GROMACS .gro file of C-alpha atoms in nm:
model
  374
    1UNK     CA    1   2.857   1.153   0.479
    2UNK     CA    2   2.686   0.845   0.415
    3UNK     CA    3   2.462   0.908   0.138
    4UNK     CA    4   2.116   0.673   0.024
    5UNK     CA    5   1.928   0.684  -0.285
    6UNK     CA    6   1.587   0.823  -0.339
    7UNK     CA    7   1.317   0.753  -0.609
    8UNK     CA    8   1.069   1.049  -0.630
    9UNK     CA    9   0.729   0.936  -0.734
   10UNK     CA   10   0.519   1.289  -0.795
   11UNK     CA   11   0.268   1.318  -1.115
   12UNK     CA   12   0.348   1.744  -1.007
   13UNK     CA   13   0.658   1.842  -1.247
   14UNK     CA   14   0.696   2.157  -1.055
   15UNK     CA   15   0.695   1.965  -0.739
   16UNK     CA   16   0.934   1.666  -0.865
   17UNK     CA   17   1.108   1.907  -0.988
   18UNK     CA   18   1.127   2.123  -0.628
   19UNK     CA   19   1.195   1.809  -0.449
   20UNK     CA   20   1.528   1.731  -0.620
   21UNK     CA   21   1.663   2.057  -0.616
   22UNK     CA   22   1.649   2.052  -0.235
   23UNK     CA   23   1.864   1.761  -0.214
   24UNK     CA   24   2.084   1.846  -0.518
   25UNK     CA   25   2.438   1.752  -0.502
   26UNK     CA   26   2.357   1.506  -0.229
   27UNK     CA   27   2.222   1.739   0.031
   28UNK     CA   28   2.018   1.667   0.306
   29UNK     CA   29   2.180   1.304   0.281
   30UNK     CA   30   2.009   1.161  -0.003
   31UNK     CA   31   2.073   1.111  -0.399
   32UNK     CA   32   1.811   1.104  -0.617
   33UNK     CA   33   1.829   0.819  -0.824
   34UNK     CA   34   1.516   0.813  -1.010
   35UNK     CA   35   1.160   0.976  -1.076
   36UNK     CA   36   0.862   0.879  -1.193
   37UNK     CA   37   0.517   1.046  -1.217
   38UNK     CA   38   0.281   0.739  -1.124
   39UNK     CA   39   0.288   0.442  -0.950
   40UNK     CA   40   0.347   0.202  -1.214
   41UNK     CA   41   0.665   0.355  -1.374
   42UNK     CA   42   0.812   0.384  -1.052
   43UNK     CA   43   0.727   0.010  -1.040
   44UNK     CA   44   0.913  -0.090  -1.306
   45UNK     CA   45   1.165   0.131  -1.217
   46UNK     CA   46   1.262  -0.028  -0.838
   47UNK     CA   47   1.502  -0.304  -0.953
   48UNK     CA   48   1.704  -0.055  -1.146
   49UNK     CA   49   1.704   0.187  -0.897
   50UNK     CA   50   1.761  -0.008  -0.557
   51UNK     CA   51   1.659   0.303  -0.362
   52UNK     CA   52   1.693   0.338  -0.027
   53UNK     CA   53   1.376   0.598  -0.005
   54UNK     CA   54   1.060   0.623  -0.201
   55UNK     CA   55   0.866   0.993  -0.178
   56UNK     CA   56   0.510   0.907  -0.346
   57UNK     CA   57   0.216   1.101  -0.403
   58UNK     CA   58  -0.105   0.957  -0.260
   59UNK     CA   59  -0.318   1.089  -0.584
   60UNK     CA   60  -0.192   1.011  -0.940
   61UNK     CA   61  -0.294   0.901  -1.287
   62UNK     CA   62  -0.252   0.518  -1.402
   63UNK     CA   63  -0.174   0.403  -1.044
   64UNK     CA   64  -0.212   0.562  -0.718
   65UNK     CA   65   0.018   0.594  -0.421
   66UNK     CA   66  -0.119   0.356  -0.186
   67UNK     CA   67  -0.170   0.074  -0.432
   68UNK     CA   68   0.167   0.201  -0.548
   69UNK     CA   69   0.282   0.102  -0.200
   70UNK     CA   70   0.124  -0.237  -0.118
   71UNK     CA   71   0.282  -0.380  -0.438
   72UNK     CA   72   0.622  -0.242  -0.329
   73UNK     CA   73   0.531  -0.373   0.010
   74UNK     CA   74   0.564  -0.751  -0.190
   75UNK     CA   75   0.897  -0.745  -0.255
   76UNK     CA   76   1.035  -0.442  -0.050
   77UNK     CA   77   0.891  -0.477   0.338
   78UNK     CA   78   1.170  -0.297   0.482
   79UNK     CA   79   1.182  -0.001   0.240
   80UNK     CA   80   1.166   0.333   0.365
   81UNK     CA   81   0.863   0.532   0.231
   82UNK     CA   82   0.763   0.870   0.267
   83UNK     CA   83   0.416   0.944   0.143
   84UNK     CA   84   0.298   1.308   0.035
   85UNK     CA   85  -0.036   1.412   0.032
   86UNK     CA   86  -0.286   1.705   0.020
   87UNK     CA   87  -0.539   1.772   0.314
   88UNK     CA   88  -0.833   1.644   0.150
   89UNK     CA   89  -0.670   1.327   0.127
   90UNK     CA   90  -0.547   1.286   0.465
   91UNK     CA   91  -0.758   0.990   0.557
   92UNK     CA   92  -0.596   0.799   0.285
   93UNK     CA   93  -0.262   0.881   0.408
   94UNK     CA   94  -0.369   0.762   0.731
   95UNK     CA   95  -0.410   0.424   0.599
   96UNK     CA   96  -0.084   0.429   0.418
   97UNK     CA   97   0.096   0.510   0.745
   98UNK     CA   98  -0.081   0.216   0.884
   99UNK     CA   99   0.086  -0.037   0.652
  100UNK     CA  100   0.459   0.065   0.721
  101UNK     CA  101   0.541   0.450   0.570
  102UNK     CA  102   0.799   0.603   0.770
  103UNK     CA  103   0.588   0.975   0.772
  104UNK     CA  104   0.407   1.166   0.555
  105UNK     CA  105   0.435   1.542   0.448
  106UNK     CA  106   0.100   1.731   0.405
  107UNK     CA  107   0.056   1.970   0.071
  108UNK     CA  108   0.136   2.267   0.051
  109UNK     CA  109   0.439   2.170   0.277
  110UNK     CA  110   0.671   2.416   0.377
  111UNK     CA  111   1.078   2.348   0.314
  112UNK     CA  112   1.152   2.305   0.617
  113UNK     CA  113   0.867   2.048   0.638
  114UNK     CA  114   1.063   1.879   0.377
  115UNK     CA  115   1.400   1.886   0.558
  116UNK     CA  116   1.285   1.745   0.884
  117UNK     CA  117   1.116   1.431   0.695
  118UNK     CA  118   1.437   1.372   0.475
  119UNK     CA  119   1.645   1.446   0.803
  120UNK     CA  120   1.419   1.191   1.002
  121UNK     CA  121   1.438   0.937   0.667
  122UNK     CA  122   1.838   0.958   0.633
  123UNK     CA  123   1.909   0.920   1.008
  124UNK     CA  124   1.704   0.540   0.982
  125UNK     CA  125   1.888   0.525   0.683
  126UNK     CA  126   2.270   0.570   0.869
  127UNK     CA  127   2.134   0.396   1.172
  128UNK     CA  128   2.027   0.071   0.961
  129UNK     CA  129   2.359   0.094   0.765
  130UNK     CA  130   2.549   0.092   1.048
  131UNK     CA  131   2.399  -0.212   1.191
  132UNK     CA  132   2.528  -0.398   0.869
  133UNK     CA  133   2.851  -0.295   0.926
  134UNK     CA  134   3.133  -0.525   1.044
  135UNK     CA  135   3.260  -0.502   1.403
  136UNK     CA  136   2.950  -0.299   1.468
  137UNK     CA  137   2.845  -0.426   1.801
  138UNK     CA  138   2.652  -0.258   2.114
  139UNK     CA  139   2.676  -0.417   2.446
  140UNK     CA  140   2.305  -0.469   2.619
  141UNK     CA  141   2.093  -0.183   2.729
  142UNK     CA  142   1.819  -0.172   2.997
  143UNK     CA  143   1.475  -0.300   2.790
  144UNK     CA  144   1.695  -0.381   2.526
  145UNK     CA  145   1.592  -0.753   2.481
  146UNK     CA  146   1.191  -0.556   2.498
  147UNK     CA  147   1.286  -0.396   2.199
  148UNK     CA  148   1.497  -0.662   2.015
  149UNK     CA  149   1.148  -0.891   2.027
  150UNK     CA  150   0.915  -0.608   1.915
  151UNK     CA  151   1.178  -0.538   1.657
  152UNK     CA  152   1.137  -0.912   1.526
  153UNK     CA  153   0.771  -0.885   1.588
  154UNK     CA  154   0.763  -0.602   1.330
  155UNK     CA  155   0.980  -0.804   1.087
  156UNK     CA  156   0.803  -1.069   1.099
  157UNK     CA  157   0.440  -0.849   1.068
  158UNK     CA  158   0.560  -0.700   0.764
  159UNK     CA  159   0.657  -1.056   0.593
  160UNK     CA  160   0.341  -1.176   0.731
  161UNK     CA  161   0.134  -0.883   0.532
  162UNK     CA  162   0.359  -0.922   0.217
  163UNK     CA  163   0.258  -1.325   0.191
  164UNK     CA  164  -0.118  -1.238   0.219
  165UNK     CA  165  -0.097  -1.011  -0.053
  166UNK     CA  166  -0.016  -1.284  -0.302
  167UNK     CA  167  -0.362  -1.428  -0.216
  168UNK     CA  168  -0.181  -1.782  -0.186
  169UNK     CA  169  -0.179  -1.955   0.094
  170UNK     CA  170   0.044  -2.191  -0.013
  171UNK     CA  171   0.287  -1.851   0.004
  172UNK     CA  172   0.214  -1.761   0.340
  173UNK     CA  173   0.201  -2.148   0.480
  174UNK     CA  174   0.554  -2.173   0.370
  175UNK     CA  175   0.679  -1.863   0.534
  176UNK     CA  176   0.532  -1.977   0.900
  177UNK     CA  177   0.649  -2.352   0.830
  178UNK     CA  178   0.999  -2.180   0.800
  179UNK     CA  179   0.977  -1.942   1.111
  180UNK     CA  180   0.910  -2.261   1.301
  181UNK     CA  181   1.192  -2.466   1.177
  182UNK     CA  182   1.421  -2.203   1.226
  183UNK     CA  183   1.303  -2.222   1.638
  184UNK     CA  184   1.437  -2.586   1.636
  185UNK     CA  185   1.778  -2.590   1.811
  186UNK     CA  186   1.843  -2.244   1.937
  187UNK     CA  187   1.812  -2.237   2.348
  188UNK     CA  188   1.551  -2.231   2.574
  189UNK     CA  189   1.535  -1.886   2.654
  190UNK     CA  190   1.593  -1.715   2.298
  191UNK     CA  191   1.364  -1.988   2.202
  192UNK     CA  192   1.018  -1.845   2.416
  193UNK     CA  193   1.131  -1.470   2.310
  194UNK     CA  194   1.128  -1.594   1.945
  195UNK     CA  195   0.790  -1.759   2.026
  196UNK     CA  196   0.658  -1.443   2.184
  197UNK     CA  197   0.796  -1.224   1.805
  198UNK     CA  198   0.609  -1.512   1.646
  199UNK     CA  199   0.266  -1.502   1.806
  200UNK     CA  200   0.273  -1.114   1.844
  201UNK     CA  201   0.295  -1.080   1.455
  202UNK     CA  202   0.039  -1.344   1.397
  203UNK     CA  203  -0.212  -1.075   1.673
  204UNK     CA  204  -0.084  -0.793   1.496
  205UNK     CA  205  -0.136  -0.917   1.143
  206UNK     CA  206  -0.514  -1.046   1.269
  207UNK     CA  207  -0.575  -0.717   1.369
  208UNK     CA  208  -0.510  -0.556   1.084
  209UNK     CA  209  -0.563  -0.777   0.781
  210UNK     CA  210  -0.863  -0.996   0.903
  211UNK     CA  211  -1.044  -0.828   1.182
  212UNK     CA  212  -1.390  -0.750   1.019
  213UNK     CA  213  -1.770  -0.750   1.177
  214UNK     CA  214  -1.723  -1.127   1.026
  215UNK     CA  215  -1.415  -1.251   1.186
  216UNK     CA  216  -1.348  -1.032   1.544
  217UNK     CA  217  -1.042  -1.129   1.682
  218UNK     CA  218  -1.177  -1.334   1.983
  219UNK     CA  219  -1.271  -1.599   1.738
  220UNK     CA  220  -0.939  -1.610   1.552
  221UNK     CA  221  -0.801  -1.906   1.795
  222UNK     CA  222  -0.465  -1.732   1.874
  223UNK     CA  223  -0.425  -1.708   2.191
  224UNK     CA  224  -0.348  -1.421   2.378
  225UNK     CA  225  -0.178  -1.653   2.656
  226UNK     CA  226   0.217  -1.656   2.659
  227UNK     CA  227   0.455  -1.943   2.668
  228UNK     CA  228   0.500  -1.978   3.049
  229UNK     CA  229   0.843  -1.925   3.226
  230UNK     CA  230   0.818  -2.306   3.359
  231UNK     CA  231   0.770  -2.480   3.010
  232UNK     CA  232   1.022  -2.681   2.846
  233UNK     CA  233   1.161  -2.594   2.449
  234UNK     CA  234   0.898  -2.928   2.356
  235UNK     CA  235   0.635  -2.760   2.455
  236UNK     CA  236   0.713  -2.404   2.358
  237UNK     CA  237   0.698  -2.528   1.966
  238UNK     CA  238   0.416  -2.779   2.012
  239UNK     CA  239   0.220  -2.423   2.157
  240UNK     CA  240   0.366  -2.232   1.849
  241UNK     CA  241   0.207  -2.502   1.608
  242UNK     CA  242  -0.122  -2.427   1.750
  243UNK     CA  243  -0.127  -2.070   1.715
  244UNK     CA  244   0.043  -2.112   1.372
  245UNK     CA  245  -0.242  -2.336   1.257
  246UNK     CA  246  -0.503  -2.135   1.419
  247UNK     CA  247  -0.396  -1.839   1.226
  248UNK     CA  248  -0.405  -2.044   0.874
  249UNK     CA  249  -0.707  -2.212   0.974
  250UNK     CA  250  -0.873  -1.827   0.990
  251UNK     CA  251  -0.700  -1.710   0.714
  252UNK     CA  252  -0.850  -1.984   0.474
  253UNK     CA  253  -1.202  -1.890   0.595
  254UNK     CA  254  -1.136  -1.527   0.527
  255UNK     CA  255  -1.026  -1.610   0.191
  256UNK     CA  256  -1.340  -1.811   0.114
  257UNK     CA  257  -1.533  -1.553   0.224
  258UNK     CA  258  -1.384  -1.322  -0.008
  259UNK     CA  259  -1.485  -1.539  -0.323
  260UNK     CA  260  -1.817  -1.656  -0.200
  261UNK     CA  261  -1.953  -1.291  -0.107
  262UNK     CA  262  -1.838  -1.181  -0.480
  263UNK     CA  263  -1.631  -0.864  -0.330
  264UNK     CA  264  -1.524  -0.764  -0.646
  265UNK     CA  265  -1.868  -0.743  -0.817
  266UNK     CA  266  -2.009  -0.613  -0.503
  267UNK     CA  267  -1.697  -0.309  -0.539
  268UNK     CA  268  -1.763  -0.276  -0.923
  269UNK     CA  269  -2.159  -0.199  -0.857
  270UNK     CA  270  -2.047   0.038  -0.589
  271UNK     CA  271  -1.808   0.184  -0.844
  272UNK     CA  272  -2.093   0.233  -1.111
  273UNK     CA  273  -2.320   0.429  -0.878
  274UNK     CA  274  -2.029   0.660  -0.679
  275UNK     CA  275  -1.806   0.695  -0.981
  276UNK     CA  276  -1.951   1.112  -0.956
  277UNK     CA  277  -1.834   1.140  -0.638
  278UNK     CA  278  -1.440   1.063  -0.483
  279UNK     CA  279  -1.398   0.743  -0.524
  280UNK     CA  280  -1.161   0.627  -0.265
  281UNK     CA  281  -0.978   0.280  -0.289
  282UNK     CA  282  -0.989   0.279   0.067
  283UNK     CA  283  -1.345   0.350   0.083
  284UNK     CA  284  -1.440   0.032  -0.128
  285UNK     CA  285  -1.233  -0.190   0.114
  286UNK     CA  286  -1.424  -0.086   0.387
  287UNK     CA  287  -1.723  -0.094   0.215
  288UNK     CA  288  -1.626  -0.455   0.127
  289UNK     CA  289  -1.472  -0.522   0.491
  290UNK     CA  290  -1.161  -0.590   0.317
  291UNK     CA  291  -0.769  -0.495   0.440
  292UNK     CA  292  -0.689  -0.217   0.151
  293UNK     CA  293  -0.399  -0.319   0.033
  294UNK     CA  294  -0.519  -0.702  -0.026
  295UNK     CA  295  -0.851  -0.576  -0.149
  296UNK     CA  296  -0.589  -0.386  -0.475
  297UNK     CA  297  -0.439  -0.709  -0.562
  298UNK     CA  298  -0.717  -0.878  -0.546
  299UNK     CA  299  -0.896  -0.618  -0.739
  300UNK     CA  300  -0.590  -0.656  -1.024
  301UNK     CA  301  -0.615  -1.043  -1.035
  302UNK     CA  302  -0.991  -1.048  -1.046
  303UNK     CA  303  -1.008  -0.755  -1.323
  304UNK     CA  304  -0.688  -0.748  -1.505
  305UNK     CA  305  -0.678  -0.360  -1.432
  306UNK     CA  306  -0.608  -0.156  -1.116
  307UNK     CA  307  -0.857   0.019  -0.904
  308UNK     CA  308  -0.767   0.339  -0.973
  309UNK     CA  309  -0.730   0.253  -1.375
  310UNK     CA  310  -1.065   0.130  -1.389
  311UNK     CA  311  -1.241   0.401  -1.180
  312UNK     CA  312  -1.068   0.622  -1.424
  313UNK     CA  313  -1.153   0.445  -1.750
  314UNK     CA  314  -1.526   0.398  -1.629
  315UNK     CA  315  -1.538   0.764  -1.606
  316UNK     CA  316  -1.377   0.873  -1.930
  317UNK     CA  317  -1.673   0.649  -2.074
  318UNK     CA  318  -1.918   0.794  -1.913
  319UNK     CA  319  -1.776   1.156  -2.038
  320UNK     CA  320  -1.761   1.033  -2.372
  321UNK     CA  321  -2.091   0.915  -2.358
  322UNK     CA  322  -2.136   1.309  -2.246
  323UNK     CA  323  -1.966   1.485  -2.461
  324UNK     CA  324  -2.145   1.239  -2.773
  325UNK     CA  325  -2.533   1.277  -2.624
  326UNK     CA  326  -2.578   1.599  -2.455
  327UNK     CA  327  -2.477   1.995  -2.497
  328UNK     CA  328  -2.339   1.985  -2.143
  329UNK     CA  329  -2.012   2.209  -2.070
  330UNK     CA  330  -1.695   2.051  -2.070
  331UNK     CA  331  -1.632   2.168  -1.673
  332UNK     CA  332  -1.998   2.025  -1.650
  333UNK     CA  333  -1.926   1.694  -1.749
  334UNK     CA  334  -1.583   1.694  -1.583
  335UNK     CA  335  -1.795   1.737  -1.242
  336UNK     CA  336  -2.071   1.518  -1.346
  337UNK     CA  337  -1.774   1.213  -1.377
  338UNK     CA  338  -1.622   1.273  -1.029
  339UNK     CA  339  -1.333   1.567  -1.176
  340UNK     CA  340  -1.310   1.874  -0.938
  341UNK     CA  341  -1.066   2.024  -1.173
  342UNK     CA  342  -1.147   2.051  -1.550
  343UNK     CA  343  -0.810   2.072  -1.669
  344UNK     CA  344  -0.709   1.772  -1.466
  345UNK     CA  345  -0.998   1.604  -1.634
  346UNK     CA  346  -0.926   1.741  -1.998
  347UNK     CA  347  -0.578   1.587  -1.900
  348UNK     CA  348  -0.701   1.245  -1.859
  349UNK     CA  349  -0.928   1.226  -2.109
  350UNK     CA  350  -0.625   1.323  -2.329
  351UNK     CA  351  -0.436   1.039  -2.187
  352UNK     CA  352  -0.722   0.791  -2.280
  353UNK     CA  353  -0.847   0.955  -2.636
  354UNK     CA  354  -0.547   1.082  -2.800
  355UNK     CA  355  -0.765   1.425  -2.802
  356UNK     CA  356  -0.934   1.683  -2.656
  357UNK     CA  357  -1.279   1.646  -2.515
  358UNK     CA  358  -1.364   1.916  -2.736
  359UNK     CA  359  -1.219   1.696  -3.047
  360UNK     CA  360  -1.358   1.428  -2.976
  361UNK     CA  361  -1.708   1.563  -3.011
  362UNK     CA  362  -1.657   1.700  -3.310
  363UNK     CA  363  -1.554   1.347  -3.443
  364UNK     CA  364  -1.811   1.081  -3.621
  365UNK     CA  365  -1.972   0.836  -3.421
  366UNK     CA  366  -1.881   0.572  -3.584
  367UNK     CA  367  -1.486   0.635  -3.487
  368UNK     CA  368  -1.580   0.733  -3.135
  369UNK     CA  369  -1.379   0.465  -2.909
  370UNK     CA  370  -1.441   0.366  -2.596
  371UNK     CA  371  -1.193   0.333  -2.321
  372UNK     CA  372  -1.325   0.063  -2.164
  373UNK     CA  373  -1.289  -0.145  -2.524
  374UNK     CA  374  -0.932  -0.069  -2.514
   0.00000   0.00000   0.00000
C-alpha cells in the first residue's frame, strides 16, 4: 500500500496521542511523521517533515490553526490539510475550509469519523501520486477538458492567494508576468482554455481576497466576458494583459487602503475593548473588511507578534494587573480576561510567568513582570 506522511498538530496530548494510535503501524494509509502541539512548532517542523497531510487544531496556544494554515498556505498551496475543531468554533473552521482544507472533523468526533477523513485524505493522496507516475496516462473523458481548466483554475487560485500573502506586489506581479509568458507559443486552442484558467483565478481570487463594501467586484475591471471562439492567439494575450493589469491595478488600491485606514490600530483598539469576550481572528478581519488570512500576516509584519500571541499576552496583563490590584477569584479573573476554563487559563499564565497565578500574587511588586515587556 502506498503509504503518505502525516504531521499531527493538536495542543490535546490525549488526543495527539489517540490520533496516532489509530494509524499506528501505517494503518489507515498514513505514517505519522511528526507532532506538534501549536502552530508554530509545527512550522518549523514542515521542511523536516515533508508531510503529505497536516491534522491541526483550530484553537491552540502560541499560534492558532488557521493562522497556522495561511503561513503553510505560502510555501505549501497544494498540501493536504485536515482541520479539527470543536462546535463552538465551527464558524472558524468554516473559513479555514474556504482557503483550501481538504475537510474538517468536528470534536468530540467519533472513530469512525476519523477513518472516513483519513480514508477520504489518503485516496487524494494515491490518486495525486499516481498522476506523477511514469507511463501513467488516461485517454480523454466526456467533460474532461471542463475539468482539466477548473483544475488549472484552482492551481493557479491557490498561487494567486499565496503571492498576496507576502503583501508584495512586486511578488504577485511576477507570478502573473510568468503565467503570461508561459501562453506565448502553445496553440490556439490550448491557448484560450489557458486564458479562460487565467481569468477564472483572477474572479475567484477577487472574490475572495478583495471583495469588501469598498471594492465590489463590478468595479474590479476583470471582465466577466470570455475570449471569443473567432479571435486569433494576438488577441487572446493582448485581452489577458488587460485583465492581468486590471487585477494589479485593484490590488494596489486595496493595499493602500489597508495602510491609509490604519487596520492594524483600528484591530488593536478593537482588541483592547473585546479582549473579555472570544476574540476571534476571523472576527477582526471582518471587522476590518480584510481577507483573514492576509489580515495575520499583515498583523505579524505590522506588530512583530501574531494575533493570537498578542490577544493572549494582552490578557495575561490584564490578569496580572488582577491578581496585583483586586481580591478577585482566580476563576473570576480567568472569566473577566476572556478564559472559559480556569485551568486552561492557569495554564497560560504559567506559560507567560514561570508561575502560578496564585504565586505570582504573593510576589513583590517590584519583581512583578509584565508580559507585554517581554
Amino acid at each position: 500500500m502506498l503509504n503518505g506522511n502525516v504531521l499531527i498538530v493538536e495542543d490535546q496530548p490525549n488526543f495527539r496521542r489517540g490520533l496516532m494510535k489509530m494509524m499506528e503501524g501505517g494503518r489507515l494509509g498514513w505514517n505519522v511523521a511528526g507532532e506538534a502541539a501549536n502552530g508554530h512548532d509545527a512550522l518549523t517542523m514542515l521542511d523536516q517533515v515533508r508531510p503529505d497531510l497536516v491534522l491541526t487544531d483550530i484553537r491552540m496556544p502560541v499560534m492558532d490553526g488557521l493562522e497556522f494554515v495561511g503561513h503553510l498556505r505560502q510555501k505549501y498551496p497544494e498540501l493536504l490539510v485536515v482541520i479539527i475543531t470543536a462546535y463552538k468554533n465551527f464558524e472558524y473552521a468554516q473559513a479555514a475550509v474556504r482557503h483550501g482544507v481538504l475537510d474538517l472533523l468536528v470534536k468530540p468526533c467519533k472513530e469512525e469519523d476519523v477513518r472516513q477523513v483519513l480514508s477520504k485524505a489518503a485516496d487524494r493522496f494515491i490518486q495525486r501520486r499516481k498522476q506523477l507516475l511514469p507511463g501513467h496516462h488516461e485517454g480523454p473523458q466526456p467533460g474532461s477538458v471542463v475539468v482539466l481548466n477548473q483544475s488549472r483554475a484552482k492551481e493557479l487560485e491557490a498561487q494567486l492567494m499565496s503571492a498576496i500573502l507576502t503583501g508584495q506586489a512586486e511578488v504577485l506581479e511576477q507570478l502573473l508576468h510568468q503565467r503570461i509568458a508561459e501562453l506565448s507559443g502553445i496553440p490556439e486552442a490550448e491557448l484560450k482554455l489557458q486564458a479562460l484558467s487565467l481569468t477564472l483565478a483572477l474572479q475567484a481570487t477577487i472574490q475572495k481576497q478583495f471583495q469588501t463594501d469598498r471594492f465590489p467586484s463590478a468595479d474590479s475591471g476583470v471582465s466577466d466576458r470570455m475570449p471569443q471562439p473567432h479571435w486569433k492567439a494576438e488577441e487572446v494575450l493582448v485581452w489577458v494583459k488587460e485583465q492581468v493589469l486590471s487585477f494589479m491595478r485593484l490590488f494596489m488600491q486595496w493595499q493602500a487602503s489597508s495602510k491609509q485606514d490604519n487596520v492594524i490600530e483600528r484591530a488593536m483598539q478593537y482588541v483592547e475593548e473585546h479582549y473579555h469576550e472570544e476574540c476571534r481572528l476571523t472576527d477582526l478581519a471582518d471587522y476590518v473588511h480584510m481577507n483573514p488570512s492576509y489580515f495575520s500576516v499583515l498583523f505579524k509584519k505590522t506588530t512583530g507578534d501574531s494575533f493570537t500571541s498578542y490577544v493572549t499576552r494582552l490578557r495575561m496583563d490584564k490578569a496580572a494587573l488582577l491578581l496585583r490590584n483586586t481580591d478577585m477569584r482566580i476563576f473570576e479573573i480567568a472569566c473577566a480576561v476572556g478564559f472559559d476554563e480556569p485551568n486552561y487559563f492557569t495554564n497560560v499564565f504559567k506559560q507567560q510567568f514561570r508561575m502560578s497565578p496564585k504565586e505570582y500574587r504573593k510576589i513583590p511588586v517590584e519583581e512583578a513582570v509584565s508580559p507585554l515587556s517581554t
